[in-house]
Amino acid sequence: MQHQRVLVLDFGGQYNQLIARRVRDLKVYCDLKPCDMTMDEIRAYDPIGIIFTGGPSSVYDAQAPHIPQEVFSLGIPVLGICYGCQLIAYELGGRVEHAATSEYGKRTFSFIADSPLSEGVPKTSICWMSHTDHVTAVPEGFSVLAATETCPVTVFGSEERKIYGIQFHPEVVHSEYGNKMLENFLYRVCGAAGDWTMQGYVKEQVARIREKVGDKKVLCAMSGGVDSAVAATLIHRAVGDQLTCVFVDHGLHRKNEPEEVMSVFRDGLGMNLIKADAADLFLDKLAGVTDPERKRKIIGAEFINVFEKEAKKIGAVDFLVQGTIYPDVIESGKGKSAVIKSHHNVGGLPDVVDFKEIIEPLRDLFKDEVRRVGTELGLPDSVVWRQPCPGPALAIRIMGEVTREKLATLREADFIFRDEIAKAGLDRQIWQYFAVITNSKTVGVQGDFRTYENVIALRAVTSVDAMTADWARIPFEVLETISNRITNEVPHANRVVYDITSKPPATIEWE
Ligand code: XMP
């Protein structure tokens, strides 16, 4: 079934994926595509509406991205946001000027005239601005619909032409009624039917996977992470025992993780799940190794070796599952950035598995949609809301050499941290939180005795995409409980410190 689709044209702004996610949340399928899409491609995409995102340029820059005039005469509704709003005004003969001062942050704006966009929105509310240029005169046939004290054209549009511009960012939560205005655009201007739901997605994918796989065999590397778990469960729902999953237990997982993977997927769902017990192998290879990059490379290479051995036992398969999600698809179209850390993902697997085709059942989904699909499939919250965990897992949260003793200490400290964050109800607000065992020992006094033990560091960050992050403002009382519990309950730990560094300049992980 072909869903109604909205085309989000990416002009390079920082909130672009967020716009696409909001549209999807409003039950309308959309894709984020580069702004240099040709008119033929746009027509072939057949959208019910087009959204121009924000971007860093000024319409007067020599290199500024533009859009063919023709896009405005297709009869397809258009909404421009920030740069997109200025672009509409500029292309259709309005005026765009540099404002005397940049506007950044919360502003109060008021509607001057009614329009489909303002339905159900109070006359005056708060919006989130981030711009230097702004529209000072609207094109002929268009009306000014809203303004702030300093931004004369905050919203403008033409009901007849179904073209609108919004200078602020309706997609960010600080714009009180931004979501409502996006909803109005989709439902009152584009005539959306709201046919994009995760329930529907599961049904369609199951049918599609069944048809594609037929009676053939599928192999999946299960890491326990959200993406591989949901991908495997979806495929299992479609083809049952034709799917084999391999879980590599490298001995570096967090407390209870391997047990949980086996109990949810093998015992609970009845999946054909093989656990490769390779803890000794990994720990032997890591003995004496202290350099973070070497640790990562050893683990990456060993993971592939172990997986290959298991895959050989299974023999040739027809399909290999990959948990690629939509942001990976968007990102892979962009330029390469500097390698900060060697990432160890299942990306290296295709070379060692005898298979015919890759199957990527989550390719169209944002992370929040993957979670909703997981819940739809009946997976427990502990799997669906699992925080991101790097492939090398605890090995890169142990500074210096990885030993069994340090692993045991870290596992307990990390478990207490997670437990208390969940008890404080902060587990879905903080993007990622974990303990690190530093390579410092300090003097302590525990039970009247002098101790000389490890320093445990707590790392907790808020983030949208892990590209940038800020340290989480965990209440002192919660930190106090965590510190007390770690120093009382965990062997070989006598001090707890909290990491208050953002990314950049630090990274989220310590190694
Ligand atoms: P950094 O430490 O670079 O981490 O700020 C950004 C995000 O990526 C995760 N991370 C990894 N994920 N394989 C992964 O799949 C890896 O090797 C890896 N290293 C870091 C990290 O946990 C954070 O969410």
Coordinates of C-alpha atoms and ligand atoms in Angstrom, one line a residue:
M1 CA 0.0 0.0 0.0
Q2 CA 1.3 3.4 -1.0
H3 CA 1.0 5.9 1.8
Q4 CA 0.4 9.6 1.3
R5 CA 3.8 11.3 1.4
V6 CA 5.1 14.7 2.3
L7 CA 8.4 15.8 0.9
V8 CA 10.7 17.6 3.3
L9 CA 13.4 19.4 1.4
D10 CA 16.6 19.7 3.4
F11 CA 18.2 23.2 3.2
G12 CA 20.8 22.3 5.7
G13 CA 19.3 23.5 9.0
Q14 CA 20.0 21.8 12.3
Y15 CA 16.4 20.8 13.1
N16 CA 15.7 19.1 9.8
Q17 CA 15.4 15.6 11.0
L18 CA 13.2 16.9 13.8
I19 CA 10.8 18.3 11.2
A20 CA 10.5 15.0 9.5
R21 CA 10.0 13.2 12.8
R22 CA 7.2 15.6 13.8
V23 CA 5.4 15.0 10.5
R24 CA 5.7 11.3 11.0
D25 CA 4.4 11.6 14.6
L26 CA 1.4 13.4 13.1
K27 CA 0.8 10.1 11.2
V28 CA 1.9 11.4 7.8
Y29 CA 4.7 9.6 6.1
C30 CA 7.5 11.9 4.9
D31 CA 11.1 11.7 3.5
L32 CA 13.9 14.1 4.1
K33 CA 15.5 14.7 0.7
P34 CA 18.3 17.1 -0.5
C35 CA 17.1 20.5 -1.6
D36 CA 18.6 20.1 -5.1
M37 CA 16.0 17.5 -6.1
T38 CA 15.0 18.1 -9.7
M39 CA 11.4 19.0 -10.7
D40 CA 11.1 15.6 -12.4
E41 CA 12.1 13.9 -9.2
I42 CA 9.7 16.0 -7.1
R43 CA 6.8 15.2 -9.5
A44 CA 7.7 11.5 -9.5
Y45 CA 7.7 11.5 -5.7
D46 CA 4.1 12.7 -5.8
P47 CA 3.8 14.4 -2.4
I48 CA 0.6 15.7 -0.9
G49 CA 2.7 18.6 0.5
I50 CA 6.2 20.0 0.4
I51 CA 8.1 21.5 3.4
F52 CA 11.2 23.6 3.0
T53 CA 13.4 23.4 6.1
G54 CA 15.6 26.0 7.6
G55 CA 19.2 26.4 6.7
P56 CA 22.3 28.4 7.5
S57 CA 22.3 30.6 4.3
S58 CA 21.0 34.0 3.4
V59 CA 19.0 34.0 0.2
Y60 CA 21.4 36.6 -1.1
D61 CA 24.6 34.5 -0.6
A62 CA 26.2 33.5 -3.9
Q63 CA 26.1 29.8 -2.9
A64 CA 22.6 30.0 -1.4
P65 CA 20.4 27.0 -2.4
H66 CA 17.4 28.0 -4.4
I67 CA 14.4 26.2 -5.8
P68 CA 12.9 26.2 -9.3
Q69 CA 9.9 28.6 -9.6
E70 CA 7.9 25.7 -11.0
V71 CA 7.5 24.1 -7.6
F72 CA 5.0 26.8 -6.7
S73 CA 2.8 26.1 -9.7
L74 CA 2.4 22.4 -9.2
G75 CA -0.8 22.9 -7.1
I76 CA 1.0 21.1 -4.2
P77 CA 0.8 22.9 -0.8
V78 CA 4.2 24.3 0.3
L79 CA 5.3 25.3 3.8
G80 CA 8.6 27.1 4.3
I81 CA 10.3 27.2 7.7
C82 CA 12.9 29.8 8.6
Y83 CA 15.2 29.9 5.6
G84 CA 12.4 28.1 3.7
C85 CA 10.1 30.9 4.6
Q86 CA 12.5 33.5 3.4
L87 CA 13.1 31.5 0.2
I88 CA 9.4 31.5 -0.6
A89 CA 9.2 35.3 -0.2
Y90 CA 12.3 35.9 -2.2
E91 CA 11.4 33.5 -5.1
L92 CA 7.9 34.9 -5.4
G93 CA 8.9 38.6 -5.4
G94 CA 8.6 39.6 -1.8
R95 CA 11.4 41.3 0.2
V96 CA 13.9 39.7 2.5
E97 CA 16.3 41.8 4.6
H98 CA 19.0 41.5 7.2
A99 CA 17.5 42.3 10.6
A100 CA 19.3 44.9 12.7
T101 CA 19.9 42.2 15.3
S102 CA 19.6 38.4 15.1
E103 CA 16.7 37.0 17.0
Y104 CA 17.4 33.9 18.9
G105 CA 15.3 32.1 21.5
K106 CA 11.7 32.5 22.8
R107 CA 9.6 35.3 21.3
T108 CA 5.9 36.2 21.7
F109 CA 4.0 36.3 18.4
S110 CA 0.4 37.3 17.6
F111 CA -1.8 36.4 14.7
I112 CA -3.1 39.3 12.7
A113 CA -5.4 37.3 10.4
D114 CA -7.1 33.9 10.5
S115 CA -5.9 31.1 8.2
P116 CA -6.0 27.3 8.2
L117 CA -2.6 27.4 10.1
S118 CA -4.1 29.3 13.0
E119 CA -7.0 27.0 13.7
G120 CA -7.0 26.1 17.4
V121 CA -4.0 28.3 18.1
P122 CA -4.4 31.2 20.6
K123 CA -4.0 34.7 19.1
T124 CA -0.8 35.2 21.1
S125 CA 1.7 32.5 22.0
I126 CA 5.4 31.7 22.3
C127 CA 7.6 30.7 19.4
W128 CA 11.3 29.8 19.0
M129 CA 13.2 32.0 16.7
S130 CA 16.7 31.6 15.3
H131 CA 17.5 33.9 12.4
T132 CA 19.2 37.0 11.1
D133 CA 17.4 37.7 7.8
H134 CA 13.6 38.1 7.8
V135 CA 10.8 38.8 5.4
T136 CA 9.8 42.5 5.3
A137 CA 7.4 42.4 2.4
V138 CA 5.2 39.5 1.2
P139 CA 4.8 38.6 -2.4
E140 CA 1.7 39.8 -4.3
G141 CA -1.4 37.9 -3.5
F142 CA 0.0 36.8 -0.1
S143 CA -1.0 38.2 3.4
V144 CA 0.9 38.8 6.6
L145 CA -0.7 36.4 9.1
A146 CA 1.4 36.9 12.2
A147 CA 4.1 39.1 13.6
T148 CA 6.3 39.7 16.7
E149 CA 7.4 43.1 17.9
T150 CA 10.7 42.8 16.0
C151 CA 9.7 40.5 13.2
P152 CA 7.1 42.1 11.0
V153 CA 6.3 38.9 9.0
T154 CA 6.4 35.9 11.3
V155 CA 3.8 33.9 9.4
F156 CA 2.6 34.7 5.9
G157 CA 0.7 32.8 3.2
S158 CA -2.0 32.5 0.6
E159 CA -5.0 30.3 1.2
E160 CA -5.7 30.2 -2.5
R161 CA -2.3 29.1 -3.5
K162 CA -1.8 26.9 -0.4
I163 CA 1.6 28.3 0.2
Y164 CA 2.8 29.4 3.7
G165 CA 5.9 30.6 5.4
I166 CA 6.7 30.4 9.1
Q167 CA 9.8 32.4 10.3
F168 CA 10.2 30.5 13.6
H169 CA 10.8 26.8 14.2
P170 CA 7.4 25.1 14.8
E171 CA 9.2 21.7 15.2
V172 CA 11.0 22.6 18.4
V173 CA 9.1 22.1 21.7
H174 CA 9.7 25.7 22.8
S175 CA 7.2 26.8 20.1
E176 CA 4.1 26.2 22.2
Y177 CA 1.7 25.7 19.3
G178 CA 4.3 24.7 16.6
N179 CA 3.1 21.2 16.5
K180 CA -0.5 22.3 16.1
M181 CA 0.5 24.5 13.2
L182 CA 2.3 21.6 11.5
E183 CA -0.8 19.5 12.1
N184 CA -2.9 22.3 10.6
F185 CA -0.7 22.4 7.5
L186 CA -0.8 18.6 7.0
Y187 CA -4.5 18.1 7.7
R188 CA -6.2 21.5 6.8
V189 CA -4.0 22.5 3.9
C190 CA -2.6 19.2 2.4
G191 CA -5.7 17.1 3.3
A192 CA -3.7 14.4 5.0
A193 CA -5.6 11.2 5.9
G194 CA -3.2 10.2 8.8
D195 CA -2.5 6.8 7.3
W196 CA 1.0 6.3 8.8
T197 CA 0.8 4.2 12.0
M198 CA 3.1 1.7 13.5
Q199 CA 0.3 -0.8 13.7
G200 CA -0.1 -0.5 10.0
Y201 CA 3.6 -0.6 9.4
V202 CA 4.0 -3.9 11.3
K203 CA 1.2 -5.5 9.2
E204 CA 2.6 -4.3 5.9
Q205 CA 6.2 -5.3 6.8
V206 CA 5.2 -8.7 7.9
A207 CA 3.4 -9.3 4.6
R208 CA 6.3 -7.8 2.6
I209 CA 9.0 -9.9 4.4
R210 CA 6.9 -13.0 4.0
E211 CA 6.7 -12.4 0.3
K212 CA 10.3 -11.5 -0.1
V213 CA 11.7 -14.4 2.0
G214 CA 9.4 -17.1 0.8
D215 CA 10.7 -20.4 2.2
K216 CA 14.3 -19.2 2.4
K217 CA 16.7 -18.8 5.3
V218 CA 17.5 -15.6 7.2
L219 CA 20.4 -14.8 9.6
C220 CA 20.7 -12.0 12.1
A221 CA 23.4 -10.8 14.4
M222 CA 21.5 -9.9 17.6
S223 CA 23.3 -7.5 19.8
G224 CA 20.5 -6.9 22.3
G225 CA 20.3 -3.3 21.1
V226 CA 17.0 -1.8 20.1
D227 CA 17.5 -1.9 16.4
S228 CA 18.7 -5.5 16.0
A229 CA 16.1 -6.7 18.5
V230 CA 13.2 -5.0 16.7
A231 CA 14.4 -6.0 13.3
A232 CA 14.8 -9.7 14.4
T233 CA 11.4 -9.7 16.0
L234 CA 9.7 -8.3 13.0
I235 CA 11.3 -10.9 10.8
H236 CA 10.5 -13.7 13.3
R237 CA 6.9 -12.6 13.3
A238 CA 6.9 -13.0 9.5
V239 CA 8.9 -16.2 8.9
G240 CA 9.3 -17.8 12.3
D241 CA 11.9 -20.6 12.3
Q242 CA 13.4 -19.6 9.0
L243 CA 15.2 -17.0 11.0
T244 CA 18.3 -17.8 13.0
C245 CA 19.9 -15.2 15.3
V246 CA 23.4 -15.3 16.7
F247 CA 24.2 -13.5 19.9
V248 CA 27.9 -13.1 20.7
D249 CA 28.6 -13.1 24.4
H250 CA 31.9 -11.4 24.5
G251 CA 31.9 -11.2 28.3
L252 CA 31.8 -7.4 28.2
H253 CA 28.1 -6.8 28.5
R254 CA 26.4 -5.0 31.4
K255 CA 25.0 -6.9 34.3
N256 CA 22.2 -9.4 33.3
E257 CA 22.2 -8.5 29.6
P258 CA 23.1 -11.8 28.1
E259 CA 20.5 -13.5 30.4
E260 CA 17.9 -11.0 29.4
V261 CA 18.5 -11.5 25.6
M262 CA 18.1 -15.2 26.0
S263 CA 15.1 -15.0 28.2
V264 CA 13.2 -12.5 26.0
F265 CA 14.0 -13.8 22.6
R266 CA 14.7 -17.5 23.0
D267 CA 12.5 -18.5 25.9
G268 CA 9.8 -15.8 25.5
L269 CA 9.4 -15.5 21.8
G270 CA 10.7 -19.0 20.9
M271 CA 13.3 -17.6 18.5
N272 CA 16.0 -19.8 17.0
L273 CA 18.7 -17.9 18.9
I274 CA 22.3 -19.2 19.3
K275 CA 24.5 -17.8 22.0
A276 CA 28.2 -18.0 21.2
D277 CA 30.0 -18.0 24.6
A278 CA 33.3 -16.2 23.8
A279 CA 34.1 -14.4 27.0
D280 CA 37.4 -16.2 27.6
L281 CA 38.5 -15.6 24.1
F282 CA 37.8 -11.9 24.2
L283 CA 39.4 -11.4 27.6
D284 CA 42.5 -13.3 26.6
K285 CA 42.9 -11.2 23.5
L286 CA 42.4 -8.0 25.6
A287 CA 45.0 -9.0 28.3
G288 CA 47.6 -6.3 28.7
V289 CA 46.0 -4.0 26.2
T290 CA 45.5 -0.4 27.4
D291 CA 45.2 1.7 24.2
P292 CA 41.5 2.5 23.5
E293 CA 41.7 2.2 19.7
R294 CA 43.5 -1.1 20.0
K295 CA 40.8 -2.4 22.3
R296 CA 38.1 -1.4 19.9
K297 CA 39.9 -3.0 17.0
I298 CA 40.6 -6.2 18.8
I299 CA 37.0 -6.5 19.8
G300 CA 35.7 -5.6 16.3
A301 CA 37.9 -8.2 14.7
E302 CA 37.2 -10.9 17.3
F303 CA 33.4 -10.3 17.0
I304 CA 33.6 -10.9 13.3
N305 CA 35.7 -14.1 13.8
V306 CA 33.2 -15.5 16.3
F307 CA 30.2 -14.6 14.2
E308 CA 31.9 -16.2 11.1
K309 CA 32.4 -19.4 12.9
E310 CA 28.8 -19.6 14.0
A311 CA 27.6 -18.6 10.5
K312 CA 29.7 -21.4 9.0
K313 CA 27.9 -23.9 11.2
I314 CA 24.6 -22.7 9.9
G315 CA 25.8 -22.8 6.3
A316 CA 24.6 -20.7 3.4
V317 CA 21.7 -18.4 4.0
D318 CA 19.7 -16.3 1.6
F319 CA 19.3 -13.2 3.6
L320 CA 21.3 -11.3 6.2
V321 CA 19.4 -8.9 8.5
Q322 CA 20.8 -5.4 9.1
G323 CA 19.2 -3.0 11.6
T324 CA 19.8 0.1 9.4
I325 CA 17.5 2.9 10.4
Y326 CA 16.4 6.0 8.6
P327 CA 18.9 8.5 10.0
D328 CA 21.7 6.1 8.8
V329 CA 20.2 6.3 5.3
I330 CA 20.0 10.1 5.4
E331 CA 23.6 10.3 6.8
S332 CA 25.1 7.9 4.3
G333 CA 24.2 10.4 1.6
K334 CA 26.4 13.0 3.1
G335 CA 30.2 13.7 3.2
K336 CA 32.6 11.8 5.4
S337 CA 33.7 13.3 8.7
A338 CA 36.9 12.7 10.6
V339 CA 37.2 9.3 12.4
I340 CA 37.1 10.1 16.1
K341 CA 36.7 6.5 17.2
S342 CA 36.7 3.2 15.4
H343 CA 33.1 2.1 15.5
H344 CA 32.4 -1.5 15.9
N345 CA 29.1 -2.4 14.3
V346 CA 27.8 -5.3 12.4
G347 CA 28.7 -3.4 9.2
G348 CA 31.7 -5.7 8.7
L349 CA 29.6 -8.9 8.7
P350 CA 28.6 -9.1 5.0
D351 CA 32.2 -10.1 4.1
V352 CA 32.2 -13.2 6.3
V353 CA 28.7 -14.5 5.8
D354 CA 27.6 -16.6 2.8
F355 CA 24.3 -14.8 1.8
K356 CA 22.6 -13.5 -1.2
E357 CA 20.8 -10.4 -0.1
I358 CA 20.7 -7.9 2.8
I359 CA 17.3 -7.3 4.3
E360 CA 16.7 -4.1 6.3
P361 CA 13.2 -4.0 7.7
L362 CA 13.7 -0.7 9.7
R363 CA 15.2 1.4 6.9
D364 CA 12.3 3.8 6.7
L365 CA 12.0 4.4 10.5
F366 CA 13.3 7.0 12.9
K367 CA 14.5 5.7 16.3
D368 CA 11.2 6.6 18.1
E369 CA 9.3 4.8 15.4
V370 CA 11.5 1.7 15.9
R371 CA 10.7 1.8 19.6
R372 CA 7.0 2.0 18.8
V373 CA 7.2 -0.9 16.5
G374 CA 9.0 -2.8 19.2
T375 CA 6.2 -2.1 21.6
E376 CA 3.6 -3.0 19.0
L377 CA 5.4 -6.4 18.6
G378 CA 5.1 -7.0 22.4
L379 CA 8.8 -6.4 23.4
P380 CA 9.3 -5.4 27.0
D381 CA 10.3 -1.8 27.9
S382 CA 13.7 -3.0 29.1
V383 CA 14.4 -3.9 25.4
V384 CA 12.5 -1.1 23.7
W385 CA 13.9 1.6 25.9
R386 CA 17.4 0.2 26.2
Q387 CA 19.9 3.0 26.0
P388 CA 22.5 3.0 23.3
C389 CA 25.4 0.8 24.2
P390 CA 28.6 0.8 22.1
G391 CA 29.7 -2.5 20.5
P392 CA 32.8 -2.8 22.7
A393 CA 30.5 -2.3 25.7
L394 CA 32.2 -2.2 29.1
A395 CA 35.7 -2.6 27.6
I396 CA 35.7 1.1 26.7
R397 CA 34.3 2.0 30.1
I398 CA 37.2 0.5 31.9
M399 CA 40.2 2.8 31.6
G400 CA 43.4 0.9 30.9
E401 CA 43.5 -2.9 30.9
V402 CA 40.3 -4.9 31.0
T403 CA 40.4 -7.5 33.8
R404 CA 37.8 -9.7 35.3
E405 CA 38.0 -8.0 38.6
K406 CA 37.5 -4.5 37.1
L407 CA 34.6 -5.9 35.0
A408 CA 32.9 -7.2 38.1
T409 CA 33.3 -3.9 39.9
L410 CA 32.0 -1.9 37.0
R411 CA 29.0 -4.1 36.4
E412 CA 27.8 -3.7 40.0
A413 CA 28.4 0.1 40.0
D414 CA 26.7 0.5 36.6
F415 CA 23.8 -1.6 37.8
I416 CA 23.2 0.6 40.8
F417 CA 23.4 3.7 38.7
R418 CA 20.8 2.4 36.3
D419 CA 18.6 1.2 39.1
E420 CA 18.6 4.5 40.9
I421 CA 18.0 6.5 37.8
A422 CA 15.0 4.3 37.0
K423 CA 13.7 4.7 40.5
A424 CA 14.0 8.5 40.2
G425 CA 11.9 8.3 37.0
L426 CA 14.7 9.8 35.0
D427 CA 15.4 6.9 32.7
R428 CA 13.6 8.2 29.7
Q429 CA 14.8 11.8 30.1
I430 CA 18.5 11.1 30.1
W431 CA 19.8 9.9 26.7
Q432 CA 22.5 7.7 28.1
Y433 CA 24.0 7.0 31.6
F434 CA 26.6 4.6 32.7
A435 CA 29.5 4.1 35.1
V436 CA 33.1 4.2 34.2
I437 CA 36.0 2.6 36.2
T438 CA 38.9 5.1 36.0
N439 CA 42.5 4.0 36.2
S440 CA 43.0 6.0 39.4
K441 CA 43.0 4.6 42.9
T442 CA 42.5 6.8 45.8
V443 CA 42.7 6.5 49.6
G444 CA 39.4 6.1 51.5
V445 CA 38.2 5.2 54.9
Q446 CA 35.6 2.5 55.0
G447 CA 34.5 0.9 58.2
D448 CA 37.4 2.4 60.2
F449 CA 39.9 1.0 57.8
R450 CA 42.1 2.7 55.3
T451 CA 41.3 1.6 51.8
Y452 CA 43.1 2.2 48.5
E453 CA 40.6 1.5 45.8
N454 CA 39.1 2.5 42.4
V455 CA 37.5 5.8 41.5
I456 CA 34.1 5.2 39.8
A457 CA 33.0 8.0 37.4
L458 CA 29.3 8.5 36.5
R459 CA 28.5 9.7 33.0
A460 CA 25.0 10.9 32.1
V461 CA 24.1 13.0 29.1
T462 CA 21.1 14.5 27.4
S463 CA 21.3 14.5 23.6
V464 CA 19.1 14.3 20.5
D465 CA 21.4 12.4 18.1
A466 CA 24.7 11.7 20.1
M467 CA 26.5 14.2 17.8
T468 CA 26.4 16.7 20.6
A469 CA 25.5 16.2 24.2
D470 CA 25.2 18.0 27.5
W471 CA 25.8 16.5 30.9
A472 CA 22.5 15.7 32.7
R473 CA 21.5 17.8 35.7
I474 CA 20.7 14.9 37.9
P475 CA 19.3 16.1 41.3
F476 CA 22.0 16.0 44.1
E477 CA 19.8 13.7 46.2
V478 CA 19.8 11.1 43.5
L479 CA 23.6 11.4 43.0
E480 CA 24.0 11.1 46.8
T481 CA 22.0 7.8 46.9
I482 CA 24.0 6.4 44.0
S483 CA 27.3 7.4 45.6
N484 CA 26.3 5.9 48.9
R485 CA 25.2 2.7 47.4
I486 CA 28.2 2.3 45.2
T487 CA 30.7 2.9 48.0
N488 CA 28.8 0.6 50.4
E489 CA 27.8 -2.2 48.1
V490 CA 30.4 -2.5 45.4
P491 CA 33.7 -4.2 46.2
H492 CA 36.9 -2.3 45.2
A493 CA 35.3 1.1 44.9
N494 CA 35.8 3.9 47.5
R495 CA 35.1 7.1 45.6
V496 CA 32.5 8.3 43.1
V497 CA 32.8 11.4 40.8
Y498 CA 30.4 13.0 38.4
D499 CA 31.4 14.0 34.8
I500 CA 30.3 17.5 34.0
T501 CA 31.7 17.8 30.5
S502 CA 29.6 18.4 27.4
K503 CA 30.3 17.0 23.9
P504 CA 32.2 18.6 22.4
P505 CA 34.9 19.0 23.8
A506 CA 34.6 15.5 25.4
T507 CA 32.9 12.5 23.8
I508 CA 30.1 10.6 25.5
E509 CA 32.1 7.5 26.1
W510 CA 35.4 7.9 27.9
E511 CA 37.4 5.9 25.4
Ligands
XMP1 P1 30.9 9.2 21.5 O1 31.7 8.5 22.7 O2 31.7 9.1 20.2 O3 29.6 8.3 21.3 O4 30.5 10.5 21.9 C1 28.5 8.7 20.6 C2 27.5 7.6 20.7 O5 28.0 6.4 20.0 C3 28.1 5.3 20.9 N1 29.3 4.5 20.6 C4 29.2 3.4 19.8 N2 28.2 2.8 19.2 N3 29.7 1.2 18.4 C5 28.4 1.7 18.5 O6 27.5 1.1 18.0 C6 30.8 1.8 18.9 O7 31.9 1.3 18.8 C7 30.5 3.0 19.7 N4 31.3 3.8 20.3 C8 30.5 4.8 20.9 C9 28.1 5.9 22.3 O8 27.7 5.0 23.3 C10 27.2 7.1 22.1 O9 25.9 6.8 22.2

